[in-house]
Amino acid sequence: MTKGAPTSRLDKLLANMGYASRREIQMLARNGRILLDGVPVTGADARLALTPHLEAGLVVDGEALDPLPGVVLMVNKPLGTTCSHKEAGPLIYDLLPARWRRRDPALSTIGRLDKETSGLILMTDDGAFLHKVIAPRHHVEKRYRATLARPLEGTEAALFASGTLMLEGEDKPLLPARLEIISPKEAFLTVTEGRYHQVRRMFAAAGNHVVALHRDRIGGLTLPADLAPGAFYRLSSAEAASVLARPEL
Ligand code: URA
């Protein structure tokens, strides 16, 4: 057993990863359908170190093991999906394999994107990581590409950078945000907060209207061009760490 790594009983681990009930896992193990490095693990009470070696070597009913707890996923959220467990209509959780939706601790989104916003969203079962990314004191930058109904006037960059812009119904000004103009009706806006409908409300405060919104960057992590809407992939630990790093501008 690897020194220092957390451990778990096989039946508890697989039950919490959504495979089956503990009793069903005990049966699978007894019937030789759970293999570690090709050797049956017949006792479901076996205590296993939760290491990359376990993840690579454990085969359950002929299938390689799902990611162990502590996973971070990058998802390209399609338009029209909701970052919620319970609303009607397509949910971001529907993009995951059914078994992954039964995990405990559950995979949840790190923050949210509106139903009509597309792009980069992270999901994790690692509460400490989630809190670091959303904690205001970490100032993780989120970059949005906004398409606007009307041409920019030229005053917006200074307004957003001012640190004095107050959104309707709020009593605390927004932290400075960075606007980079792409074309008269398109711009990147980078913010470090996550207030409700923040980007749409910022442009509304500037007298404009967002007609399309797409997030392409969080911290030092950029959505890859080849990750199709609705697709996701698991981040390496270096990629997950880059979320908390500042991008090279
Ligand atoms: N700002 C918005 O207005 N919507 C989002 O989904 C994210 C940021």
Coordinates of C-alpha atoms in Angstrom, one line a residue, residues 141-244:
E141 CA -10.0 35.7 -13.9
K142 CA -12.9 34.6 -16.1
R143 CA -12.8 35.7 -19.7
Y144 CA -16.0 36.1 -21.8
R145 CA -16.5 36.8 -25.4
A146 CA -19.5 39.0 -25.7
T147 CA -21.4 39.8 -28.9
L148 CA -23.4 43.0 -28.6
A149 CA -26.6 44.4 -30.1
R150 CA -25.1 47.8 -30.7
P151 CA -21.5 49.0 -31.5
L152 CA -19.3 49.9 -28.6
E153 CA -19.1 53.5 -27.8
G154 CA -15.4 53.6 -26.7
T155 CA -16.1 54.6 -23.1
E156 CA -16.8 51.1 -21.9
A157 CA -13.2 50.0 -21.1
A158 CA -12.7 52.9 -18.7
L159 CA -16.1 52.3 -17.1
F160 CA -15.4 48.6 -16.5
A161 CA -11.9 49.2 -15.3
S162 CA -12.9 52.0 -12.9
G163 CA -13.8 49.9 -9.9
T164 CA -16.8 52.2 -9.3
L165 CA -19.4 50.6 -11.6
M166 CA -22.5 49.8 -9.6
L167 CA -24.9 47.2 -10.9
E168 CA -28.7 47.8 -10.5
G169 CA -30.0 46.6 -7.2
E170 CA -26.5 46.2 -5.6
D171 CA -24.7 48.3 -3.0
K172 CA -21.1 47.4 -3.7
P173 CA -19.2 48.5 -6.8
L174 CA -17.7 45.9 -9.1
L175 CA -14.0 45.2 -9.0
P176 CA -12.1 46.5 -12.0
A177 CA -12.6 44.4 -15.2
R178 CA -10.7 44.4 -18.4
L179 CA -12.3 45.0 -21.8
E180 CA -10.5 44.0 -25.1
I181 CA -12.3 45.1 -28.2
I182 CA -12.4 42.6 -31.0
S183 CA -14.7 44.5 -33.4
P184 CA -17.4 47.2 -33.1
K185 CA -19.9 44.6 -31.7
E186 CA -17.6 42.1 -30.1
A187 CA -15.3 42.2 -27.1
F188 CA -13.5 40.0 -24.5
L189 CA -14.4 41.0 -21.0
T190 CA -12.3 39.6 -18.1
V191 CA -13.8 39.7 -14.6
T192 CA -12.7 38.3 -11.3
E193 CA -16.1 38.1 -9.6
G194 CA -19.1 35.9 -10.2
R195 CA -22.1 38.1 -9.6
Y196 CA -25.5 37.1 -11.0
H197 CA -25.6 37.7 -14.8
Q198 CA -22.6 39.9 -14.3
V199 CA -21.4 40.3 -17.8
R200 CA -24.9 40.9 -19.3
R201 CA -25.6 43.4 -16.5
M202 CA -22.3 45.2 -17.1
F203 CA -23.0 45.8 -20.7
A204 CA -26.6 46.8 -19.8
A205 CA -25.2 49.4 -17.4
A206 CA -23.2 50.7 -20.4
G207 CA -26.4 51.0 -22.4
N208 CA -25.8 48.0 -24.6
H209 CA -27.2 44.5 -24.8
V210 CA -25.4 41.1 -24.9
V211 CA -26.8 38.9 -27.7
A212 CA -24.3 36.0 -27.3
L213 CA -21.9 35.1 -24.5
H214 CA -19.2 32.5 -24.4
R215 CA -16.6 31.9 -21.8
D216 CA -13.2 30.8 -23.1
R217 CA -10.8 31.1 -20.2
I218 CA -10.7 30.6 -16.4
G219 CA -7.4 31.6 -14.7
G220 CA -4.6 30.2 -16.8
L221 CA -6.8 27.6 -18.5
T222 CA -8.2 28.2 -22.0
L223 CA -11.0 26.2 -23.7
P224 CA -9.3 24.1 -26.5
A225 CA -10.7 24.8 -30.0
D226 CA -11.1 21.1 -30.5
L227 CA -13.4 20.5 -27.5
A228 CA -16.8 20.3 -29.1
P229 CA -19.9 21.8 -27.4
G230 CA -21.2 19.1 -25.0
A231 CA -17.8 17.4 -24.7
F232 CA -15.7 17.2 -21.6
Y233 CA -12.3 16.0 -20.5
R234 CA -10.5 15.3 -17.3
L235 CA -7.8 17.8 -16.4
S236 CA -4.4 16.6 -15.3
S237 CA -3.3 18.0 -12.0
A238 CA -1.0 20.5 -13.7
E239 CA -4.0 21.8 -15.8
A240 CA -6.2 22.0 -12.7
A241 CA -3.4 24.0 -10.9
S242 CA -3.3 26.3 -13.9
V243 CA -6.8 27.4 -13.1
L244 CA -5.4 29.2 -10.1

